[in-house]
Amino acid sequence: MADLKSKFLNVYSVLKSELLEDPAFEFTDVSRQWVERMLDYNVPGGKLNRGLSVIDSYQLLQEGRELTEDEIFLASALGWCIEWLQAFFLVLDDIMDGSHTRRGQPCWFRLPKVGLIAANDGVLLRNHIPRILRKHFREKPYYVDLLDLFNEVEFQTASGQMIDLITTIEGEKDLSKYSLSIHRRIVQYKTAYYSFYLSVACALLMAGEELDKHIDVKNILVDMGVYFQVQDDYLDCFGDPETIGKIGTDIEDFKCSWLVVKALELCNEEQKKTLYENYGNPDPSKVAKVKALYKELDIQGVFSEYESKSYEKLTSSIEAHPSKAVQAVLKSFLGKIYKRHK
Amino acid sequence: MADLKSKFLNVYSVLKSELLEDPAFEFTDVSRQWVERMLDYNVPGGKLNRGLSVIDSYQLLQEGRELTEDEIFLASALGWCIEWLQAFFLVLDDIMDGSHTRRGQPCWFRLPKVGLIAANDGVLLRNHIPRILRKHFREKPYYVDLLDLFNEVEFQTASGQMIDLITTIEGEKDLSKYSLSIHRRIVQYKTAYYSFYLSVACALLMAGEELDKHIDVKNILVDMGVYFQVQDDYLDCFGDPETIGKIGTDIEDFKCSWLVVKALELCNEEQKKTLYENYGNPDPSKVAKVKALYKELDIQGVFSEYESKSYEKLTSSIEAHPSKAVQAVLKSFLGKIYKRHK
Ligand SMILES: [Mg+2]
Ligand SMILES: [Mg+2]
Ligand SMILES: [Mg+2]
Ligand SMILES: [Mg+2]
Ligand SMILES: [Mg+2]
Ligand SMILES: [Mg+2]
């Protein structure tokens, strides 16, 4: 596994070199250095789970047959396309959210020489995906399906980002806009397609499958993505900061979190008043009041129940799938996230 | 022709309605309204030359045969994809340049409720292109070529934008970075591919041609795009503000204009000093000194000569082309821009 990760990282270097010599553009020395620095700063520094999942999933779909070097390279290249897509979205998200740090370093747009040039860098990151696909997959029978897939998932992610942004417009903090249905919609579109479905869809295409015949796989992975984000919301408030590596600020930031949405659903009029008066404020005493209300409503218990129910439902959907290999892929995803603490 | 433009505008309404009912995303009422307003604000308000050129060019390639309604619709849809691409780049460019107005109204990101959400709206505009292509061209034999074409041209445009941005980084005003070769590179990539080549390439694909066989057409259109931008730089300083509809500020803005690049090439040491001391400053007396220097160096005469030479060269390249229909397309473009005053 350590070996696979180092192979995966190697493919990053190959793809980067190719992009820096792309014949569709005449680089100057300065612009080549700019792109190299921008890539190294933004693409490979995450956990790489999404990217690595393409190789894992493709391997499971081959039911034990050892992969050729060529297959590993191609699955890695698709994995990197997902990491590139994520980098594109994160660079722009940090600009829009006015964030300061990302992955333990200043956000790209915060660097003095970068600033809003970061917006165009985001676009470049996004443009690198079809460059990579064209170079390595152009002759594959599934080339056009790959292009369609990345286009559709990007469209869905940007649409989810849009409802997130317009639901939380600064200066219009209004809890009455938050509900379980809007939470689900934001999470499904903004996160689930690109974080869960996309890796498996890439592996399925490489394995010669048609995506139209795997709508059930898509639905299961989207549900898993939603469950994953609910965990994220839970850990933001109740997780151990040491373990998750940051101190959550969803309450302060007026986030449309699953916790506040559940609280709104379960509270009486008086508790509702407390929420309206204290949610979305940096004042620690107000944050404490919200947390106290979550305890009062036993949101932790409600979450535990949600967690077990989700697990049961996902497991039975997975077991209803006709292919053992596909089941293995889906179970592997579920196993990685069930009852996670970080 | 007025009829063709109204047909073209009609297609905008059709495409917009389709996008607002795209089954790949579950719109809320609020988000559907947001997208509609964003499209109406940013997409159809320009001169539409790029979009209309697809229909014109396709018509010329058919050598007089009347187009069917279906062909007009498809050529219009491709034309609108170019307008959508332009809108995407302009929305982001205005954010990065900190601009205030565009097409006689405030830039989209300047609207109080929009702000940096505009960055994501730009991404959505870009995502609409493959949605339109998939809906109307998926079954066409040239579908994958259309996807590749838009991807390549977008990559080239973003790359040109990058060298423009990093050559003119605020706070590092340094004329020694400016030269004819960097000017050409910026203009070729940032403008020429999407403004000149893309419309004709779309028309060629619709006509069943392979783009690999039309590298000469690409080169001619790219040269024409460069010539067009040199005119733009010239008119910014020497055009009639009444006619061009704005007062140029390239000198004030420290733009890498063809004029300053030519001046740098032709000046002696003393004149060079004048340029370094006065270029890129809002002070009207400094602007006047730069303009006086342009007169001293007879930049207007140099431009006239450039204009005739470009015309001659372009004409002889066009006439060397084996196909009369392709010649007609290229001559139509050249006729529209030669000796233009706006
Ligand atoms: Mg953020
Ligand atoms: Mg955000
Ligand atoms: Mg979170
Ligand atoms: Mg601008
Ligand atoms: Mg600009
Ligand atoms: Mg200009």
XYZ file of C-alpha atoms and ligand atoms in Angstrom:
690
model
C 0.000 0.000 0.000
C 2.864 2.384 0.812
C 4.240 1.246 -2.512
C 1.006 2.094 -4.296
C 0.988 5.556 -2.777
C 4.539 6.222 -3.897
C 3.628 5.021 -7.395
C 0.662 7.357 -7.286
C 2.863 10.284 -6.277
C 5.240 9.427 -9.102
C 2.424 9.793 -11.595
C 1.886 13.328 -10.302
C 5.424 14.222 -11.369
C 4.896 12.721 -14.801
C 1.613 14.564 -15.353
C 3.087 17.826 -14.116
C 6.047 17.570 -16.502
C 3.715 16.898 -19.398
C 1.549 19.902 -18.545
C 4.626 22.122 -18.340
C 5.541 21.083 -21.871
C 2.022 21.211 -23.323
C 2.423 22.048 -27.022
C -0.943 23.882 -27.067
C 0.730 26.805 -25.281
C 4.122 28.512 -25.663
C 5.314 28.935 -22.104
C 7.709 31.654 -21.096
C 10.203 30.625 -18.396
C 8.379 32.779 -15.866
C 4.964 31.308 -16.660
C 6.283 27.743 -16.566
C 7.734 28.384 -13.119
C 4.456 29.990 -12.033
C 2.400 26.949 -13.031
C 4.843 24.518 -11.443
C 4.790 26.370 -8.143
C 1.008 26.721 -8.295
C 0.560 22.991 -8.895
C 2.949 21.938 -6.129
C 1.247 24.330 -3.732
C -2.329 23.301 -4.454
C -2.613 19.808 -5.903
C -0.690 17.128 -3.998
C -0.962 18.354 -0.363
C -4.235 16.721 0.682
C -5.031 13.252 1.953
C -5.376 11.997 -1.643
C -8.199 9.643 -0.636
C -10.275 10.508 -3.681
C -7.417 9.926 -6.066
C -6.213 6.711 -4.482
C -9.772 5.352 -4.482
C -9.717 5.083 -8.262
C -6.860 2.568 -8.104
C -8.418 0.695 -5.157
C -11.794 0.504 -6.857
C -10.382 -0.558 -10.202
C -8.341 -3.245 -8.454
C -11.444 -4.593 -6.681
C -13.369 -4.633 -9.958
C -10.652 -6.914 -11.391
C -11.356 -9.445 -8.621
C -7.821 -10.232 -7.580
C -6.087 -10.113 -10.971
C -2.843 -8.212 -10.615
C -2.857 -4.854 -12.399
C -0.335 -4.097 -15.119
C 1.952 -1.090 -14.772
C -0.029 0.570 -17.545
C -3.318 0.061 -15.723
C -1.863 1.458 -12.515
C -0.617 4.490 -14.413
C -3.991 5.135 -16.050
C -5.988 4.629 -12.848
C -3.557 6.982 -11.111
C -3.920 9.582 -13.841
C -7.705 9.526 -13.380
C -7.189 9.735 -9.615
C -5.045 12.813 -10.141
C -7.715 14.373 -12.339
C -10.033 14.180 -9.308
C -7.353 15.761 -7.107
C -6.908 18.511 -9.727
C -10.684 19.084 -9.730
C -10.658 19.322 -5.949
C -7.734 21.773 -6.037
C -9.633 23.936 -8.536
C -12.689 24.054 -6.285
C -10.686 24.675 -3.106
C -8.654 27.552 -4.560
C -11.858 29.326 -5.609
C -13.758 28.380 -2.443
C -11.060 29.954 -0.271
C -11.294 33.194 -2.246
C -15.083 33.261 -1.928
C -15.068 32.359 1.769
C -12.228 34.783 2.549
C -10.381 31.919 4.217
C -6.885 32.214 5.617
C -5.429 28.717 5.782
C -5.850 25.457 3.934
C -4.052 22.187 4.650
C -1.876 23.906 7.259
C -0.543 26.674 5.017
C -1.866 30.059 3.839
C -4.496 29.835 1.114
C -2.959 30.285 -2.338
C -4.667 33.621 -2.936
C -3.253 34.912 0.375
C 0.325 34.766 -0.930
C 1.475 38.341 -1.585
C 2.416 37.832 -5.238
C -0.695 35.809 -6.030
C -3.829 37.605 -4.836
C -6.726 37.378 -7.244
C -4.539 35.851 -9.973
C -5.552 32.762 -7.994
C -8.937 32.877 -9.700
C -7.291 32.336 -13.069
C -5.016 29.695 -11.551
C -8.157 27.880 -10.447
C -9.401 27.963 -14.024
C -6.041 26.635 -15.222
C -6.238 23.736 -12.759
C -9.629 22.887 -14.185
C -8.273 23.134 -17.721
C -5.511 20.682 -16.933
C -8.028 17.869 -16.533
C -9.024 17.656 -20.213
C -5.352 18.085 -21.148
C -4.485 15.002 -19.068
C -7.479 13.066 -20.386
C -6.692 13.881 -23.982
C -3.061 12.926 -23.670
C -3.651 9.545 -22.037
C -7.196 8.455 -22.913
C -7.920 9.894 -26.328
C -7.769 6.510 -28.054
C -9.799 4.684 -25.405
C -13.371 3.712 -26.259
C -14.512 5.437 -23.050
C -12.765 8.772 -23.762
C -15.957 10.674 -24.493
C -17.620 9.161 -21.418
C -14.754 10.421 -19.267
C -15.193 13.935 -20.661
C -18.952 13.797 -20.064
C -18.437 12.439 -16.550
C -16.020 15.133 -15.442
C -18.199 17.812 -17.032
C -21.340 16.583 -15.324
C -19.731 16.204 -11.909
C -18.125 19.630 -12.160
C -21.485 21.138 -13.078
C -23.123 19.449 -10.108
C -20.396 20.569 -7.720
C -20.575 24.192 -8.916
C -24.368 24.081 -8.612
C -24.124 22.769 -5.045
C -21.597 25.484 -4.285
C -24.061 28.020 -5.669
C -26.920 26.987 -3.355
C -24.477 26.919 -0.454
C -23.330 30.467 -1.284
C -26.751 31.972 -1.856
C -28.242 30.256 1.206
C -25.569 31.783 3.437
C -25.156 35.245 1.886
C -23.341 37.445 4.381
C -25.603 40.031 6.005
C -28.697 37.943 5.499
C -28.245 35.461 8.304
C -31.635 33.857 8.397
C -32.079 30.476 10.064
C -35.536 30.065 8.557
C -33.827 29.261 5.230
C -32.191 26.175 6.777
C -33.888 22.786 6.622
C -32.984 19.134 6.239
C -33.958 19.265 2.577
C -31.707 22.247 1.751
C -28.893 20.674 3.786
C -29.184 17.474 1.831
C -29.260 19.303 -1.460
C -26.151 21.357 -0.708
C -24.216 18.338 0.528
C -25.290 16.022 -2.252
C -24.277 18.398 -5.020
C -21.366 20.238 -3.447
C -19.591 17.195 -2.032
C -21.026 13.761 -2.727
C -20.704 13.509 -6.510
C -17.081 14.496 -6.754
C -15.929 12.971 -3.454
C -17.661 9.615 -3.656
C -19.231 8.870 -7.003
C -16.496 10.227 -9.270
C -13.710 7.818 -8.244
C -15.894 4.749 -8.677
C -17.310 6.043 -11.951
C -13.758 6.479 -13.291
C -12.889 2.915 -12.242
C -16.076 1.555 -13.841
C -15.313 3.289 -17.145
C -11.755 1.946 -17.143
C -13.221 -1.510 -16.515
C -15.343 -1.160 -19.648
C -18.662 -0.584 -17.895
C -21.390 1.798 -19.046
C -22.345 4.342 -16.395
C -26.001 4.422 -17.496
C -26.282 0.874 -16.201
C -24.984 1.808 -12.772
C -27.495 4.367 -11.517
C -27.895 2.279 -8.341
C -24.142 2.527 -7.671
C -24.360 6.272 -8.127
C -27.287 6.539 -5.707
C -25.554 4.470 -3.041
C -22.364 6.540 -3.300
C -24.277 9.794 -3.177
C -26.048 8.584 -0.021
C -22.673 7.631 1.405
C -21.360 11.094 0.568
C -24.252 12.681 2.419
C -23.629 10.431 5.422
C -19.934 11.410 5.282
C -20.791 15.102 5.380
C -23.209 14.621 8.292
C -20.284 13.001 10.153
C -18.161 15.998 9.204
C -20.758 18.357 10.667
C -20.967 16.210 13.796
C -17.201 16.069 14.306
C -16.924 19.835 13.807
C -18.831 20.271 17.082
C -18.341 17.020 18.996
C -15.104 15.577 17.631
C -11.761 15.735 19.404
C -9.851 18.736 17.992
C -6.593 16.827 18.526
C -7.840 13.976 16.365
C -9.569 15.943 13.620
C -6.698 18.439 13.431
C -8.710 21.638 13.753
C -11.120 23.474 16.021
C -14.563 23.534 14.467
C -16.253 26.880 13.856
C -19.495 25.887 12.095
C -21.620 27.488 14.838
C -19.654 30.738 14.726
C -19.767 30.723 10.907
C -23.552 30.302 10.653
C -23.031 27.113 8.636
C -25.978 25.111 7.358
C -24.813 22.153 9.435
C -26.798 18.950 9.947
C -26.706 19.702 13.691
C -28.478 23.040 13.489
C -30.921 21.684 10.958
C -31.803 18.774 13.283
C -32.012 21.148 16.233
C -34.418 23.387 14.309
C -36.533 20.339 13.567
C -36.688 19.149 17.176
C -36.842 22.356 19.205
C -39.837 24.013 20.829
C -40.582 27.713 20.413
C -38.402 28.809 23.309
C -35.431 26.726 22.186
C -35.902 28.074 18.689
C -35.566 31.577 20.073
C -32.278 30.576 21.733
C -30.993 29.259 18.408
C -31.995 32.371 16.486
C -30.353 34.589 19.062
C -27.076 32.738 19.396
C -26.267 30.910 16.169
C -23.681 32.474 13.867
C -21.833 34.647 16.345
C -18.146 34.484 17.343
C -18.961 35.334 20.992
C -17.898 32.203 22.984
C -20.789 32.537 25.438
C -23.244 32.441 22.523
C -21.489 29.412 21.042
C -21.744 27.739 24.461
C -25.492 28.383 24.537
C -25.922 26.683 21.181
C -23.872 23.706 22.338
C -25.923 23.493 25.538
C -29.066 23.422 23.444
C -27.637 20.612 21.311
C -27.088 18.642 24.556
C -30.602 19.439 25.772
C -32.052 18.107 22.529
C -29.726 15.086 22.661
C -28.421 15.797 19.170
C -25.600 13.342 19.883
C -28.124 10.584 20.435
C -30.024 11.612 17.332
C -26.756 11.431 15.395
C -25.940 7.944 16.742
C -29.293 6.734 15.588
C -28.826 8.390 12.181
C -25.414 6.730 11.942
C -26.654 3.195 12.624
C -29.697 3.602 10.396
C -27.544 4.941 7.550
C -25.140 2.048 7.943
C -27.949 -0.512 7.855
C -29.609 1.077 4.844
C -26.347 1.397 2.928
C -25.360 -2.179 3.745
C -28.622 -3.609 2.546
C -28.527 -1.527 -0.663
C -24.989 -2.752 -1.292
C -25.916 -6.371 -0.698
C -28.779 -6.073 -3.144
C -26.272 -5.357 -5.931
C -25.885 -8.260 -8.366
C -22.105 -8.014 -8.734
C -19.833 -9.189 -5.920
C -16.992 -7.058 -7.287
C -19.101 -3.898 -7.191
C -20.255 -4.851 -3.694
C -16.613 -5.080 -2.643
C -15.919 -1.579 -3.996
C -18.866 -0.081 -2.160
C -18.162 -1.957 1.077
C -14.591 -0.750 1.002
C -15.819 2.864 0.877
C -18.319 2.294 3.656
C -15.758 0.527 5.830
C -13.416 3.510 5.554
C -15.966 5.983 6.875
C -18.287 4.114 9.257
C -17.899 5.422 12.823
C -14.859 7.455 11.833
C -13.446 9.863 14.404
C -11.541 12.021 11.930
C -29.628 39.785 -41.463
C -31.832 41.463 -38.863
C -33.890 38.316 -39.135
C -30.857 36.127 -38.501
C -29.968 38.126 -35.403
C -33.471 37.780 -34.024
C -33.355 34.034 -34.701
C -30.028 33.944 -32.914
C -31.474 35.773 -29.906
C -34.367 33.330 -29.868
C -31.960 30.445 -29.500
C -30.594 32.128 -26.374
C -34.022 31.864 -24.774
C -34.324 28.209 -25.701
C -30.882 27.346 -24.312
C -31.519 29.301 -21.143
C -34.812 27.494 -20.502
C -33.123 24.154 -21.005
C -30.339 25.034 -18.575
C -32.872 26.137 -15.970
C -34.510 22.700 -16.216
C -31.302 20.675 -16.380
C -32.116 17.271 -14.835
C -28.517 16.881 -13.568
C -29.312 19.365 -10.783
C -32.351 19.860 -8.530
C -32.870 23.606 -8.571
C -34.563 25.427 -5.731
C -36.741 28.354 -6.823
C -34.184 30.790 -5.478
C -31.268 29.176 -7.296
C -33.186 28.971 -10.575
C -33.933 32.695 -10.337
C -30.300 33.385 -9.489
C -29.012 31.588 -12.576
C -31.571 33.210 -14.848
C -30.659 36.683 -13.630
C -26.955 35.899 -13.857
C -27.300 34.674 -17.450
C -29.389 37.643 -18.591
C -26.922 40.018 -16.964
C -23.756 38.513 -18.396
C -24.352 36.533 -21.567
C -26.393 38.353 -24.226
C -25.353 42.011 -23.706
C -22.302 42.162 -25.986
C -21.981 42.749 -29.707
C -22.449 39.002 -30.346
C -19.972 39.118 -33.254
C -18.277 35.911 -32.179
C -21.525 34.034 -31.887
C -23.047 35.311 -35.111
C -19.832 34.453 -36.976
C -20.531 30.760 -36.550
C -23.741 31.066 -38.580
C -22.100 33.359 -41.178
C -19.136 31.045 -41.586
C -21.220 27.903 -41.800
C -23.425 29.590 -44.410
C -20.380 30.525 -46.506
C -19.038 26.972 -46.242
C -22.315 25.761 -47.796
C -21.672 27.926 -50.875
C -25.090 29.465 -51.272
C -27.280 26.513 -50.282
C -29.997 27.737 -47.979
C -29.652 26.494 -44.414
C -32.388 24.437 -42.799
C -33.991 25.643 -39.582
C -32.214 22.836 -37.777
C -28.819 23.925 -39.118
C -29.478 27.515 -38.100
C -30.420 26.350 -34.620
C -27.285 24.235 -34.232
C -24.935 26.906 -35.593
C -26.601 29.400 -33.247
C -26.194 27.056 -30.285
C -22.459 26.811 -31.016
C -22.326 30.581 -31.393
C -23.928 30.932 -27.992
C -21.391 28.530 -26.494
C -18.710 31.028 -27.570
C -20.682 33.891 -26.025
C -21.013 31.837 -22.825
C -17.248 31.225 -22.837
C -16.632 34.929 -23.278
C -19.040 35.756 -20.424
C -17.186 33.304 -18.180
C -13.843 34.942 -18.936
C -15.180 38.494 -18.591
C -16.854 37.866 -15.218
C -13.576 36.528 -13.814
C -11.413 39.114 -15.584
C -13.403 41.961 -14.027
C -12.896 40.480 -10.564
C -9.156 40.111 -11.138
C -8.761 43.574 -12.679
C -10.942 45.216 -10.016
C -13.004 46.759 -12.813
C -16.132 48.800 -12.223
C -18.146 48.703 -15.414
C -18.632 46.360 -18.344
C -20.869 46.898 -21.366
C -22.254 50.079 -19.817
C -23.400 48.563 -16.520
C -21.675 47.672 -13.237
C -19.578 44.520 -13.374
C -21.541 41.503 -12.082
C -19.355 41.105 -8.994
C -19.971 44.766 -8.099
C -23.672 44.122 -7.469
C -24.250 44.247 -3.692
C -25.812 40.791 -3.394
C -23.285 39.123 -5.701
C -19.742 39.986 -4.648
C -17.333 37.083 -4.890
C -20.167 34.613 -5.550
C -19.445 35.892 -9.067
C -16.390 33.614 -9.167
C -18.614 30.570 -8.850
C -21.076 32.063 -11.326
C -18.181 32.288 -13.779
C -17.526 28.595 -13.250
C -21.220 27.857 -13.811
C -21.172 29.788 -17.097
C -18.268 27.654 -18.187
C -20.086 24.506 -17.112
C -23.099 25.417 -19.191
C -21.106 24.922 -22.395
C -20.753 21.132 -22.101
C -24.384 20.959 -20.949
C -25.468 22.676 -24.184
C -23.121 20.569 -26.300
C -24.310 17.336 -24.742
C -27.959 18.166 -25.156
C -27.740 19.125 -28.831
C -24.638 17.465 -30.276
C -24.197 14.223 -28.377
C -25.236 12.072 -31.330
C -23.205 13.997 -33.895
C -20.058 12.373 -35.250
C -18.103 15.532 -34.330
C -19.306 15.660 -30.689
C -15.973 14.642 -29.190
C -14.161 17.097 -31.477
C -16.368 19.912 -30.186
C -15.520 18.996 -26.602
C -11.805 18.866 -27.423
C -12.001 22.175 -29.287
C -13.689 24.100 -26.481
C -11.326 22.553 -23.949
C -8.230 23.458 -25.935
C -9.325 27.017 -26.666
C -10.304 27.565 -23.037
C -6.900 26.286 -21.936
C -5.162 28.628 -24.362
C -7.231 31.612 -23.261
C -6.587 30.957 -19.561
C -2.880 30.538 -20.312
C -2.790 33.853 -22.173
C -4.628 35.466 -19.286
C -1.973 34.040 -16.956
C 0.962 35.613 -18.813
C -0.965 38.874 -19.020
C -1.565 38.803 -15.257
C 1.944 37.842 -14.210
C 3.549 40.293 -16.654
C 1.596 43.176 -15.152
C 1.585 42.255 -11.452
C 0.580 45.335 -9.477
C 3.508 46.894 -7.624
C 6.065 45.531 -10.014
C 5.637 47.954 -12.867
C 8.657 47.163 -14.958
C 8.737 48.200 -18.623
C 11.789 46.025 -19.277
C 9.437 43.000 -19.194
C 7.539 44.346 -22.225
C 8.523 43.377 -25.753
C 6.921 42.629 -29.088
C 7.306 38.921 -28.453
C 5.539 38.978 -25.069
C 2.842 41.244 -26.523
C 2.223 38.819 -29.327
C 2.124 35.878 -26.970
C -0.406 37.488 -24.632
C -2.647 38.593 -27.482
C -2.447 35.362 -29.416
C -3.439 33.207 -26.456
C -5.684 35.543 -24.499
C -7.758 36.779 -27.435
C -7.105 35.339 -30.867
C -8.041 31.686 -30.382
C -11.419 32.263 -28.820
C -12.303 35.468 -30.712
C -11.267 34.446 -34.220
C -10.395 30.793 -34.572
C -13.162 29.289 -32.426
C -16.161 30.447 -34.523
C -14.665 29.160 -37.755
C -13.564 25.910 -36.129
C -17.138 25.328 -34.925
C -18.463 25.972 -38.424
C -15.875 23.631 -39.964
C -16.815 20.823 -37.563
C -20.513 21.265 -38.331
C -19.626 21.091 -42.021
C -17.985 17.708 -41.458
C -14.387 18.888 -41.711
C -11.488 17.621 -39.617
C -9.677 20.395 -37.774
C -6.287 18.673 -38.066
C -6.471 19.351 -41.786
C -7.020 23.068 -41.291
C -3.914 24.193 -39.427
C -3.419 26.895 -42.065
C -6.905 28.278 -41.377
C -6.069 28.356 -37.691
C -2.812 30.206 -38.313
C -4.460 32.805 -40.525
C -7.218 33.446 -37.983
C -4.729 33.705 -35.144
C -2.741 36.265 -37.151
C -5.963 38.135 -37.807
C -6.734 38.085 -34.094
C -3.334 39.581 -33.326
C -3.884 42.278 -35.953
C -7.313 42.979 -34.421
C -5.787 43.474 -30.977
C -3.064 45.765 -32.336
C -5.889 47.887 -33.795
C -7.549 47.806 -30.386
C -4.352 49.090 -28.772
C -4.042 51.785 -31.457
C -7.649 52.964 -31.088
C -7.281 53.101 -27.311
C -4.839 55.989 -27.787
C -5.597 57.452 -31.219
C -9.226 56.494 -31.840
C -12.145 58.868 -31.514
C -13.675 58.340 -28.039
C -17.101 59.190 -29.486
C -16.767 56.442 -32.057
C -15.171 53.736 -29.922
C -17.522 54.474 -27.032
C -14.940 54.871 -24.280
C -11.906 56.871 -23.269
C -8.797 54.730 -23.469
C -6.645 54.316 -20.377
C -3.974 51.854 -21.520
C -1.165 54.360 -20.786
C -2.509 55.116 -17.304
C -3.027 51.394 -16.644
C 0.527 50.359 -17.590
C -0.885 48.036 -20.244
C 1.412 45.930 -22.410
C 0.071 47.717 -25.486
C 1.490 47.365 -28.993
C 2.147 51.119 -28.926
C 4.450 51.082 -25.912
C 6.165 47.973 -27.149
C 6.847 49.605 -30.522
C 7.980 52.804 -28.792
C 10.403 50.817 -26.641
C 11.776 49.230 -29.789
C 12.302 52.527 -31.619
C 13.365 54.942 -28.899
C 16.846 56.213 -28.040
C 18.198 56.213 -24.488
C 16.746 59.609 -23.595
C 13.301 58.754 -24.966
C 13.441 55.479 -23.101
C 13.981 57.401 -19.894
C 10.884 59.495 -20.665
C 8.830 56.333 -21.137
C 10.067 54.724 -17.918
C 9.312 57.898 -15.968
C 5.855 58.565 -17.338
C 4.197 55.302 -18.410
C 1.596 53.799 -16.094
C 0.604 56.867 -14.128
C -2.844 58.532 -13.890
C -1.300 62.042 -13.855
C -2.568 63.702 -17.086
C 0.699 65.567 -17.659
C 2.576 62.252 -17.600
C 0.075 60.716 -20.001
C 0.575 63.723 -22.286
C 4.339 63.178 -22.260
C 3.893 59.578 -23.370
C 1.537 60.656 -26.157
C 4.008 63.337 -27.265
C 6.709 60.720 -27.435
C 4.462 58.476 -29.563
C 4.090 61.425 -31.975
C 7.859 62.060 -31.959
C 8.474 58.439 -32.888
C 5.674 58.559 -35.490
C 3.981 55.530 -33.962
C 0.900 56.371 -36.048
C 2.934 56.022 -39.227
C 4.461 52.808 -37.937
C 0.952 51.522 -37.273
C -0.275 52.448 -40.779
C 2.577 50.524 -42.257
C 1.871 47.569 -39.972
C -1.780 47.718 -41.007
C -1.115 47.598 -44.767
C 1.554 44.917 -44.417
C -0.749 42.791 -42.276
C -3.548 43.177 -44.790
C -1.300 42.179 -47.686
C 0.100 39.199 -45.855
C -3.297 37.997 -44.693
C -4.789 38.422 -48.161
C -2.062 36.438 -49.845
C -2.292 33.671 -47.225
C -6.047 33.525 -47.756
C -5.719 33.394 -51.528
C -3.256 30.529 -51.236
C -6.005 28.421 -49.666
C -7.290 25.677 -52.001
C -10.965 26.046 -51.094
C -12.953 29.034 -52.391
C -15.545 28.552 -49.631
C -12.895 28.707 -46.917
C -11.403 31.769 -48.629
C -14.814 33.425 -48.478
C -15.057 32.762 -44.744
C -11.630 34.225 -44.062
C -12.156 37.228 -46.342
C -15.421 37.991 -44.612
C -13.573 38.177 -41.274
C -10.805 40.327 -42.711
C -13.283 42.656 -44.431
C -15.038 43.270 -41.112
C -11.897 44.455 -39.345
C -9.608 46.069 -41.953
C -9.176 49.795 -41.254
C -11.908 49.698 -38.642
C -12.430 52.841 -36.544
C -14.265 51.114 -33.698
Mg -14.567 27.202 2.372
Mg -17.419 27.702 0.761
Mg -17.009 20.798 8.130
Mg -10.074 43.486 -17.742
Mg -7.475 41.457 -17.406
Mg -7.922 47.704 -25.371
